[in-house]
Amino acid sequence: MANDRTDRRVRKTKALLLRGLIQLMETKDVQNISVKELSDLADINRGTFYLHYSDVHDMLRQIEDELFVEFQRIIDRTLTPDSAIHSLQTTLSEVFVFLERHREMARVMMGPHGDLAFLNRLKDLVQERLDSILASKLASGDSCYLEAFIVSGCVGVIETWLNHPDPPAPDVMATICGNLLEKGFLSA
């Protein structure tokens, strides 16, 4: 019971800090956010902050790592060379549900004050997986351009969706994105 109470308090503290970080990243780059500013906004003692993180960059890195692990599981489970077309809709659905679950963090991470390295890390993962899928479909060495176009296009769709004041549901977005990909690129 004591561990459950502690875990609940830790989760609550981290959730307050996450909300504060998201709020600050709306208007500031992470390097301009201080522990004091974040702790004050979250109404958390700085000492409590330091129980969990060494600094704001460490906090952001830990959050990014958790998001990346979850995203990689989705890609590993759904986007495989053997079933690329059959699992495309599943992959897109799971990605949009993942993004909906982490909407605010995803929006600030992809926004003007976000972390470009994290976005590039996610893009690299998808491009690497696409490379193995498209290499078997395309005879020429042009697959790298198609991969870049697909990934950048999907990122643009995701950014638009995350910033839309009345966004469609994740399943609707998965269908839209899937139709764009299947009819525009993967039908050849």
Steps between C-alpha positions, in 0.01 A plus 500: 500500500784742579653438156165564331464832682858598413454398139180704482675805643792458261260467205310809615823700541627396158162580342505850653855555375407371154204737480725786607766407245243484222362838600846658504603338170204671335695825517863413585779277379591234754847651557326817623289317761643490851432243770377782725256625238369150429477408869317823584252449216435139606482609866770245581800556723828512305636228727211278391587571138859391563380170650387403150715699255844660495380797293235599245695338216509172695125520553438560130739218405322255731160598359628470143653159573169372640312631195758355264479154659122501464521624140764241410280222638220612269730506198661164588162335551316638199736614225680192377641424155279191464173682557564864408179560309282290728631666814514858367155587635580328830828688529339835422210434738735412785726798426207744504360346821849532653518864388151570636599351835807727509347787300627795702854368532510402131372845402769688693772255395411560134446872555742791467645442850515121473792264470600447138735215600206301638295555186796394285543190715139397434532578129818291478324203658215516250735558205712204602192278506372641171839433343466127556143503369554718194829338398311187401237702308721745313775394264673837481707676764236772529336350808683743731316790334166326525566417866588862577190622317269255680642572845504878453148493358373297794674734744332795330160332529567422867610859576188636331280257694668575835451874451146481363244663733245222435705198392340186357520180702817288473325231292380762251852640471643151452258448212585837343874441528466139383301606194759762412779245527328210325352699215792736457809288551453138584265417213782501247 
